[in-house]
Amino acid sequence: RALTGQSHDYKRHGTSTLFAALEIATGQVTAACKPRHRHQEFLAFLKQIERTYRHILDDQGAPVELHLVMDNYAAHKHRAVRDWLRSNPRIVCHFTPTHASWMNLVEVWFSIIERQAIHRGTFASVRDLMIKIRAFINGWNDRCQPFVWTKTADQILKKADRKTTSVAVH
């Protein structure tokens, strides 16, 4: 039986997890494809982020804080991750509320890569998928620019604090 949106001859060749950090000032993306989305892979990505931005210093020559916005996925809050973050205080994590990933600007970028590079693509292997993802990221970074919000902070916060308009009785 065919799954919705997939042809009768669809064959899944495996999966990959894409970790990505969007630098909001430039639009530059730092990313890593990993075989799974466990705390070990996330911790490796955090270390990659730290190495990538280690050279950015403030006016006094001290490393600047890196603010990471992410969802509440369990791997992001694992004890090993928390321990590493405590030993790297320049990395500050902010967690989006449940069902509010739309507030994280990197989600816009994930939507773009999905539409432009992944959706309806044909990949003979996970390696082929990762090559396509890396090519997209390289091209993106060659021409990146910051995203511009089209709504004010007040409009965004009003939507985030939307009141229930109906009462569902189950």
mmCIF file with all atom_site columns, C-alpha atoms in Angstrom:
data_model
loop_
_atom_site.group_PDB
_atom_site.id
_atom_site.type_symbol
_atom_site.label_atom_id
_atom_site.label_alt_id
_atom_site.label_comp_id
_atom_site.label_asym_id
_atom_site.label_entity_id
_atom_site.label_seq_id
_atom_site.pdbx_PDB_ins_code
_atom_site.Cartn_x
_atom_site.Cartn_y
_atom_site.Cartn_z
_atom_site.occupancy
_atom_site.B_iso_or_equiv
_atom_site.pdbx_formal_charge
_atom_site.auth_seq_id
_atom_site.auth_comp_id
_atom_site.auth_asym_id
_atom_site.auth_atom_id
_atom_site.pdbx_PDB_model_num
ATOM 1   C CA . ARG A 1 1   ? 0.000   0.000  0.000  1.00 0.00 ? 1   ARG A CA 1
ATOM 2   C CA . ALA A 1 2   ? 1.398   3.421  -0.950 1.00 0.00 ? 2   ALA A CA 1
ATOM 3   C CA . LEU A 1 3   ? 1.850   6.055  1.714  1.00 0.00 ? 3   LEU A CA 1
ATOM 4   C CA . THR A 1 4   ? 0.258   9.453  1.146  1.00 0.00 ? 4   THR A CA 1
ATOM 5   C CA . GLY A 1 5   ? 2.484   11.601 -1.042 1.00 0.00 ? 5   GLY A CA 1
ATOM 6   C CA . GLN A 1 6   ? 4.765   8.725  -1.996 1.00 0.00 ? 6   GLN A CA 1
ATOM 7   C CA . SER A 1 7   ? 4.699   6.561  -5.070 1.00 0.00 ? 7   SER A CA 1
ATOM 8   C CA . HIS A 1 8   ? 4.052   2.830  -5.021 1.00 0.00 ? 8   HIS A CA 1
ATOM 9   C CA . ASP A 1 9   ? 7.751   2.160  -5.665 1.00 0.00 ? 9   ASP A CA 1
ATOM 10  C CA . TYR A 1 10  ? 9.038   4.433  -2.892 1.00 0.00 ? 10  TYR A CA 1
ATOM 11  C CA . LYS A 1 11  ? 12.027  2.936  -1.094 1.00 0.00 ? 11  LYS A CA 1
ATOM 12  C CA . ARG A 1 12  ? 13.558  4.468  1.960  1.00 0.00 ? 12  ARG A CA 1
ATOM 13  C CA . HIS A 1 13  ? 17.346  4.157  2.028  1.00 0.00 ? 13  HIS A CA 1
ATOM 14  C CA . GLY A 1 14  ? 17.814  5.397  5.586  1.00 0.00 ? 14  GLY A CA 1
ATOM 15  C CA . THR A 1 15  ? 17.671  8.688  7.414  1.00 0.00 ? 15  THR A CA 1
ATOM 16  C CA . SER A 1 16  ? 19.935  11.416 8.664  1.00 0.00 ? 16  SER A CA 1
ATOM 17  C CA . THR A 1 17  ? 19.563  14.100 11.304 1.00 0.00 ? 17  THR A CA 1
ATOM 18  C CA . LEU A 1 18  ? 20.465  17.626 10.310 1.00 0.00 ? 18  LEU A CA 1
ATOM 19  C CA . PHE A 1 19  ? 21.677  19.902 13.086 1.00 0.00 ? 19  PHE A CA 1
ATOM 20  C CA . ALA A 1 20  ? 21.880  23.552 12.044 1.00 0.00 ? 20  ALA A CA 1
ATOM 21  C CA . ALA A 1 21  ? 22.708  26.886 13.623 1.00 0.00 ? 21  ALA A CA 1
ATOM 22  C CA . LEU A 1 22  ? 21.700  30.089 11.871 1.00 0.00 ? 22  LEU A CA 1
ATOM 23  C CA . GLU A 1 23  ? 23.791  33.179 12.551 1.00 0.00 ? 23  GLU A CA 1
ATOM 24  C CA . ILE A 1 24  ? 21.068  35.814 12.544 1.00 0.00 ? 24  ILE A CA 1
ATOM 25  C CA . ALA A 1 25  ? 23.416  38.746 11.810 1.00 0.00 ? 25  ALA A CA 1
ATOM 26  C CA . THR A 1 26  ? 24.612  37.273 8.492  1.00 0.00 ? 26  THR A CA 1
ATOM 27  C CA . GLY A 1 27  ? 22.321  34.384 7.552  1.00 0.00 ? 27  GLY A CA 1
ATOM 28  C CA . GLN A 1 28  ? 25.329  32.016 7.628  1.00 0.00 ? 28  GLN A CA 1
ATOM 29  C CA . VAL A 1 29  ? 24.490  28.410 8.535  1.00 0.00 ? 29  VAL A CA 1
ATOM 30  C CA . THR A 1 30  ? 26.713  26.007 10.458 1.00 0.00 ? 30  THR A CA 1
ATOM 31  C CA . ALA A 1 31  ? 25.419  22.476 10.091 1.00 0.00 ? 31  ALA A CA 1
ATOM 32  C CA . ALA A 1 32  ? 26.174  18.812 10.610 1.00 0.00 ? 32  ALA A CA 1
ATOM 33  C CA . CYS A 1 33  ? 24.475  15.666 9.365  1.00 0.00 ? 33  CYS A CA 1
ATOM 34  C CA . LYS A 1 34  ? 24.482  12.896 11.936 1.00 0.00 ? 34  LYS A CA 1
ATOM 35  C CA . PRO A 1 35  ? 23.123  9.356  11.798 1.00 0.00 ? 35  PRO A CA 1
ATOM 36  C CA . ARG A 1 36  ? 20.909  9.873  14.849 1.00 0.00 ? 36  ARG A CA 1
ATOM 37  C CA . HIS A 1 37  ? 19.509  12.619 17.098 1.00 0.00 ? 37  HIS A CA 1
ATOM 38  C CA . ARG A 1 38  ? 20.760  11.566 20.498 1.00 0.00 ? 38  ARG A CA 1
ATOM 39  C CA . HIS A 1 39  ? 22.567  13.615 23.108 1.00 0.00 ? 39  HIS A CA 1
ATOM 40  C CA . GLN A 1 40  ? 25.940  12.342 21.822 1.00 0.00 ? 40  GLN A CA 1
ATOM 41  C CA . GLU A 1 41  ? 25.325  13.773 18.352 1.00 0.00 ? 41  GLU A CA 1
ATOM 42  C CA . PHE A 1 42  ? 23.919  16.996 19.757 1.00 0.00 ? 42  PHE A CA 1
ATOM 43  C CA . LEU A 1 43  ? 26.922  17.403 22.049 1.00 0.00 ? 43  LEU A CA 1
ATOM 44  C CA . ALA A 1 44  ? 29.270  16.915 19.083 1.00 0.00 ? 44  ALA A CA 1
ATOM 45  C CA . PHE A 1 45  ? 27.328  19.649 17.254 1.00 0.00 ? 45  PHE A CA 1
ATOM 46  C CA . LEU A 1 46  ? 27.603  22.005 20.231 1.00 0.00 ? 46  LEU A CA 1
ATOM 47  C CA . LYS A 1 47  ? 31.367  21.470 20.222 1.00 0.00 ? 47  LYS A CA 1
ATOM 48  C CA . GLN A 1 48  ? 31.411  22.231 16.489 1.00 0.00 ? 48  GLN A CA 1
ATOM 49  C CA . ILE A 1 49  ? 29.539  25.486 17.150 1.00 0.00 ? 49  ILE A CA 1
ATOM 50  C CA . GLU A 1 50  ? 31.972  26.422 19.904 1.00 0.00 ? 50  GLU A CA 1
ATOM 51  C CA . ARG A 1 51  ? 34.967  25.819 17.600 1.00 0.00 ? 51  ARG A CA 1
ATOM 52  C CA . THR A 1 52  ? 33.338  27.712 14.727 1.00 0.00 ? 52  THR A CA 1
ATOM 53  C CA . TYR A 1 53  ? 32.702  30.841 16.802 1.00 0.00 ? 53  TYR A CA 1
ATOM 54  C CA . ARG A 1 54  ? 35.664  30.632 19.192 1.00 0.00 ? 54  ARG A CA 1
ATOM 55  C CA . HIS A 1 55  ? 37.470  33.470 17.378 1.00 0.00 ? 55  HIS A CA 1
ATOM 56  C CA . ILE A 1 56  ? 34.684  36.049 17.846 1.00 0.00 ? 56  ILE A CA 1
ATOM 57  C CA . LEU A 1 57  ? 35.687  38.400 20.647 1.00 0.00 ? 57  LEU A CA 1
ATOM 58  C CA . ASP A 1 58  ? 34.217  41.527 22.203 1.00 0.00 ? 58  ASP A CA 1
ATOM 59  C CA . ASP A 1 59  ? 35.955  44.931 22.410 1.00 0.00 ? 59  ASP A CA 1
ATOM 60  C CA . GLN A 1 60  ? 37.996  43.778 25.421 1.00 0.00 ? 60  GLN A CA 1
ATOM 61  C CA . GLY A 1 61  ? 39.165  40.592 23.685 1.00 0.00 ? 61  GLY A CA 1
ATOM 62  C CA . ALA A 1 62  ? 36.862  38.257 25.620 1.00 0.00 ? 62  ALA A CA 1
ATOM 63  C CA . PRO A 1 63  ? 34.795  35.608 23.807 1.00 0.00 ? 63  PRO A CA 1
ATOM 64  C CA . VAL A 1 64  ? 31.253  36.805 23.108 1.00 0.00 ? 64  VAL A CA 1
ATOM 65  C CA . GLU A 1 65  ? 28.248  34.890 24.369 1.00 0.00 ? 65  GLU A CA 1
ATOM 66  C CA . LEU A 1 66  ? 26.596  32.580 21.856 1.00 0.00 ? 66  LEU A CA 1
ATOM 67  C CA . HIS A 1 67  ? 22.828  32.416 22.256 1.00 0.00 ? 67  HIS A CA 1
ATOM 68  C CA . LEU A 1 68  ? 21.282  29.221 20.925 1.00 0.00 ? 68  LEU A CA 1
ATOM 69  C CA . VAL A 1 69  ? 17.525  28.923 20.473 1.00 0.00 ? 69  VAL A CA 1
ATOM 70  C CA . MET A 1 70  ? 16.218  25.365 20.384 1.00 0.00 ? 70  MET A CA 1
ATOM 71  C CA . ASP A 1 71  ? 13.242  23.176 21.141 1.00 0.00 ? 71  ASP A CA 1
ATOM 72  C CA . ASN A 1 72  ? 12.751  21.080 24.264 1.00 0.00 ? 72  ASN A CA 1
ATOM 73  C CA . TYR A 1 73  ? 13.943  17.819 22.724 1.00 0.00 ? 73  TYR A CA 1
ATOM 74  C CA . ALA A 1 74  ? 15.272  15.442 25.398 1.00 0.00 ? 74  ALA A CA 1
ATOM 75  C CA . ALA A 1 75  ? 18.736  15.238 23.830 1.00 0.00 ? 75  ALA A CA 1
ATOM 76  C CA . HIS A 1 76  ? 19.102  19.000 24.281 1.00 0.00 ? 76  HIS A CA 1
ATOM 77  C CA . LYS A 1 77  ? 18.647  18.663 28.049 1.00 0.00 ? 77  LYS A CA 1
ATOM 78  C CA . HIS A 1 78  ? 20.584  15.455 28.720 1.00 0.00 ? 78  HIS A CA 1
ATOM 79  C CA . ARG A 1 79  ? 22.877  15.489 31.756 1.00 0.00 ? 79  ARG A CA 1
ATOM 80  C CA . ALA A 1 80  ? 26.019  15.231 29.607 1.00 0.00 ? 80  ALA A CA 1
ATOM 81  C CA . VAL A 1 81  ? 24.861  18.231 27.556 1.00 0.00 ? 81  VAL A CA 1
ATOM 82  C CA . ARG A 1 82  ? 24.030  20.230 30.697 1.00 0.00 ? 82  ARG A CA 1
ATOM 83  C CA . ASP A 1 83  ? 27.445  19.387 32.177 1.00 0.00 ? 83  ASP A CA 1
ATOM 84  C CA . TRP A 1 84  ? 29.227  20.511 29.012 1.00 0.00 ? 84  TRP A CA 1
ATOM 85  C CA . LEU A 1 85  ? 27.217  23.739 28.892 1.00 0.00 ? 85  LEU A CA 1
ATOM 86  C CA . ARG A 1 86  ? 28.122  24.471 32.527 1.00 0.00 ? 86  ARG A CA 1
ATOM 87  C CA . SER A 1 87  ? 31.798  24.170 31.593 1.00 0.00 ? 87  SER A CA 1
ATOM 88  C CA . ASN A 1 88  ? 31.228  26.434 28.549 1.00 0.00 ? 88  ASN A CA 1
ATOM 89  C CA . PRO A 1 89  ? 29.276  29.355 30.019 1.00 0.00 ? 89  PRO A CA 1
ATOM 90  C CA . ARG A 1 90  ? 29.626  31.546 26.921 1.00 0.00 ? 90  ARG A CA 1
ATOM 91  C CA . ILE A 1 91  ? 27.017  29.303 25.260 1.00 0.00 ? 91  ILE A CA 1
ATOM 92  C CA . VAL A 1 92  ? 23.585  30.301 26.495 1.00 0.00 ? 92  VAL A CA 1
ATOM 93  C CA . CYS A 1 93  ? 20.581  28.160 25.586 1.00 0.00 ? 93  CYS A CA 1
ATOM 94  C CA . HIS A 1 94  ? 17.037  29.416 25.168 1.00 0.00 ? 94  HIS A CA 1
ATOM 95  C CA . PHE A 1 95  ? 14.226  26.909 24.746 1.00 0.00 ? 95  PHE A CA 1
ATOM 96  C CA . THR A 1 96  ? 11.111  27.643 22.713 1.00 0.00 ? 96  THR A CA 1
ATOM 97  C CA . PRO A 1 97  ? 7.782   26.836 24.337 1.00 0.00 ? 97  PRO A CA 1
ATOM 98  C CA . THR A 1 98  ? 6.100   23.609 23.296 1.00 0.00 ? 98  THR A CA 1
ATOM 99  C CA . HIS A 1 99  ? 4.426   23.967 19.864 1.00 0.00 ? 99  HIS A CA 1
ATOM 100 C CA . ALA A 1 100 ? 6.213   27.282 19.258 1.00 0.00 ? 100 ALA A CA 1
ATOM 101 C CA . SER A 1 101 ? 9.106   26.223 17.037 1.00 0.00 ? 101 SER A CA 1
ATOM 102 C CA . TRP A 1 102 ? 7.889   28.868 14.572 1.00 0.00 ? 102 TRP A CA 1
ATOM 103 C CA . MET A 1 103 ? 9.507   31.395 16.937 1.00 0.00 ? 103 MET A CA 1
ATOM 104 C CA . ASN A 1 104 ? 12.945  29.987 16.097 1.00 0.00 ? 104 ASN A CA 1
ATOM 105 C CA . LEU A 1 105 ? 14.313  31.613 12.947 1.00 0.00 ? 105 LEU A CA 1
ATOM 106 C CA . VAL A 1 106 ? 16.318  28.528 11.980 1.00 0.00 ? 106 VAL A CA 1
ATOM 107 C CA . GLU A 1 107 ? 12.968  26.803 11.379 1.00 0.00 ? 107 GLU A CA 1
ATOM 108 C CA . VAL A 1 108 ? 12.440  29.149 8.418  1.00 0.00 ? 108 VAL A CA 1
ATOM 109 C CA . TRP A 1 109 ? 15.761  27.954 7.028  1.00 0.00 ? 109 TRP A CA 1
ATOM 110 C CA . PHE A 1 110 ? 14.804  24.288 7.632  1.00 0.00 ? 110 PHE A CA 1
ATOM 111 C CA . SER A 1 111 ? 11.637  24.923 5.634  1.00 0.00 ? 111 SER A CA 1
ATOM 112 C CA . ILE A 1 112 ? 13.662  26.404 2.782  1.00 0.00 ? 112 ILE A CA 1
ATOM 113 C CA . ILE A 1 113 ? 16.150  23.522 2.579  1.00 0.00 ? 113 ILE A CA 1
ATOM 114 C CA . GLU A 1 114 ? 13.311  21.011 2.758  1.00 0.00 ? 114 GLU A CA 1
ATOM 115 C CA . ARG A 1 115 ? 11.436  22.672 -0.121 1.00 0.00 ? 115 ARG A CA 1
ATOM 116 C CA . GLN A 1 116 ? 14.444  23.451 -2.294 1.00 0.00 ? 116 GLN A CA 1
ATOM 117 C CA . ALA A 1 117 ? 16.781  20.494 -1.752 1.00 0.00 ? 117 ALA A CA 1
ATOM 118 C CA . ILE A 1 118 ? 15.067  17.558 -0.086 1.00 0.00 ? 118 ILE A CA 1
ATOM 119 C CA . HIS A 1 119 ? 11.341  17.339 -0.855 1.00 0.00 ? 119 HIS A CA 1
ATOM 120 C CA . ARG A 1 120 ? 10.584  15.075 -3.807 1.00 0.00 ? 120 ARG A CA 1
ATOM 121 C CA . GLY A 1 121 ? 14.291  14.381 -4.191 1.00 0.00 ? 121 GLY A CA 1
ATOM 122 C CA . THR A 1 122 ? 15.557  10.966 -5.172 1.00 0.00 ? 122 THR A CA 1
ATOM 123 C CA . PHE A 1 123 ? 18.507  9.745  -3.151 1.00 0.00 ? 123 PHE A CA 1
ATOM 124 C CA . ALA A 1 124 ? 20.043  6.317  -3.682 1.00 0.00 ? 124 ALA A CA 1
ATOM 125 C CA . SER A 1 125 ? 21.612  6.375  -0.231 1.00 0.00 ? 125 SER A CA 1
ATOM 126 C CA . VAL A 1 126 ? 21.960  8.432  2.928  1.00 0.00 ? 126 VAL A CA 1
ATOM 127 C CA . ARG A 1 127 ? 25.355  9.500  1.590  1.00 0.00 ? 127 ARG A CA 1
ATOM 128 C CA . ASP A 1 128 ? 23.670  10.909 -1.537 1.00 0.00 ? 128 ASP A CA 1
ATOM 129 C CA . LEU A 1 129 ? 21.196  12.785 0.664  1.00 0.00 ? 129 LEU A CA 1
ATOM 130 C CA . MET A 1 130 ? 24.000  14.234 2.789  1.00 0.00 ? 130 MET A CA 1
ATOM 131 C CA . ILE A 1 131 ? 25.931  15.310 -0.339 1.00 0.00 ? 131 ILE A CA 1
ATOM 132 C CA . LYS A 1 132 ? 22.824  17.167 -1.572 1.00 0.00 ? 132 LYS A CA 1
ATOM 133 C CA . ILE A 1 133 ? 22.321  18.796 1.835  1.00 0.00 ? 133 ILE A CA 1
ATOM 134 C CA . ARG A 1 134 ? 25.979  19.867 2.054  1.00 0.00 ? 134 ARG A CA 1
ATOM 135 C CA . ALA A 1 135 ? 25.864  21.306 -1.496 1.00 0.00 ? 135 ALA A CA 1
ATOM 136 C CA . PHE A 1 136 ? 22.755  23.300 -0.580 1.00 0.00 ? 136 PHE A CA 1
ATOM 137 C CA . ILE A 1 137 ? 24.379  24.627 2.608  1.00 0.00 ? 137 ILE A CA 1
ATOM 138 C CA . ASN A 1 138 ? 27.561  25.614 0.758  1.00 0.00 ? 138 ASN A CA 1
ATOM 139 C CA . GLY A 1 139 ? 25.533  27.433 -1.889 1.00 0.00 ? 139 GLY A CA 1
ATOM 140 C CA . TRP A 1 140 ? 23.395  29.079 0.774  1.00 0.00 ? 140 TRP A CA 1
ATOM 141 C CA . ASN A 1 141 ? 26.443  30.333 2.672  1.00 0.00 ? 141 ASN A CA 1
ATOM 142 C CA . ASP A 1 142 ? 28.028  31.679 -0.529 1.00 0.00 ? 142 ASP A CA 1
ATOM 143 C CA . ARG A 1 143 ? 25.077  34.042 -0.990 1.00 0.00 ? 143 ARG A CA 1
ATOM 144 C CA . CYS A 1 144 ? 23.597  34.276 2.518  1.00 0.00 ? 144 CYS A CA 1
ATOM 145 C CA . GLN A 1 145 ? 21.989  37.345 3.972  1.00 0.00 ? 145 GLN A CA 1
ATOM 146 C CA . PRO A 1 146 ? 20.097  37.901 7.196  1.00 0.00 ? 146 PRO A CA 1
ATOM 147 C CA . PHE A 1 147 ? 16.398  37.158 7.397  1.00 0.00 ? 147 PHE A CA 1
ATOM 148 C CA . VAL A 1 148 ? 14.188  40.167 7.966  1.00 0.00 ? 148 VAL A CA 1
ATOM 149 C CA . TRP A 1 149 ? 11.156  39.824 10.214 1.00 0.00 ? 149 TRP A CA 1
ATOM 150 C CA . THR A 1 150 ? 7.997   41.171 8.578  1.00 0.00 ? 150 THR A CA 1
ATOM 151 C CA . LYS A 1 151 ? 6.157   41.594 11.869 1.00 0.00 ? 151 LYS A CA 1
ATOM 152 C CA . THR A 1 152 ? 7.034   43.668 14.894 1.00 0.00 ? 152 THR A CA 1
ATOM 153 C CA . ALA A 1 153 ? 8.042   42.076 18.179 1.00 0.00 ? 153 ALA A CA 1
ATOM 154 C CA . ASP A 1 154 ? 4.659   43.114 19.629 1.00 0.00 ? 154 ASP A CA 1
ATOM 155 C CA . GLN A 1 155 ? 2.788   41.363 16.790 1.00 0.00 ? 155 GLN A CA 1
ATOM 156 C CA . ILE A 1 156 ? 4.836   38.201 17.266 1.00 0.00 ? 156 ILE A CA 1
ATOM 157 C CA . LEU A 1 157 ? 4.376   38.158 21.034 1.00 0.00 ? 157 LEU A CA 1
ATOM 158 C CA . LYS A 1 158 ? 0.641   38.765 20.652 1.00 0.00 ? 158 LYS A CA 1
ATOM 159 C CA . LYS A 1 159 ? 0.398   35.684 18.447 1.00 0.00 ? 159 LYS A CA 1
ATOM 160 C CA . ALA A 1 160 ? 2.448   33.667 20.942 1.00 0.00 ? 160 ALA A CA 1
ATOM 161 C CA . ASP A 1 161 ? 0.012   34.646 23.709 1.00 0.00 ? 161 ASP A CA 1
ATOM 162 C CA . ARG A 1 162 ? -3.129  33.956 21.684 1.00 0.00 ? 162 ARG A CA 1
ATOM 163 C CA . LYS A 1 163 ? -6.232  33.273 23.770 1.00 0.00 ? 163 LYS A CA 1
ATOM 164 C CA . THR A 1 164 ? -8.411  30.248 23.096 1.00 0.00 ? 164 THR A CA 1
ATOM 165 C CA . THR A 1 165 ? -11.407 31.246 20.965 1.00 0.00 ? 165 THR A CA 1
ATOM 166 C CA . SER A 1 166 ? -13.497 28.162 21.459 1.00 0.00 ? 166 SER A CA 1
ATOM 167 C CA . VAL A 1 167 ? -14.073 25.573 24.109 1.00 0.00 ? 167 VAL A CA 1
ATOM 168 C CA . ALA A 1 168 ? -13.767 21.998 22.926 1.00 0.00 ? 168 ALA A CA 1
ATOM 169 C CA . VAL A 1 169 ? -15.681 19.500 25.003 1.00 0.00 ? 169 VAL A CA 1
ATOM 170 C CA . HIS A 1 170 ? -14.589 15.906 24.616 1.00 0.00 ? 170 HIS A CA 1
#
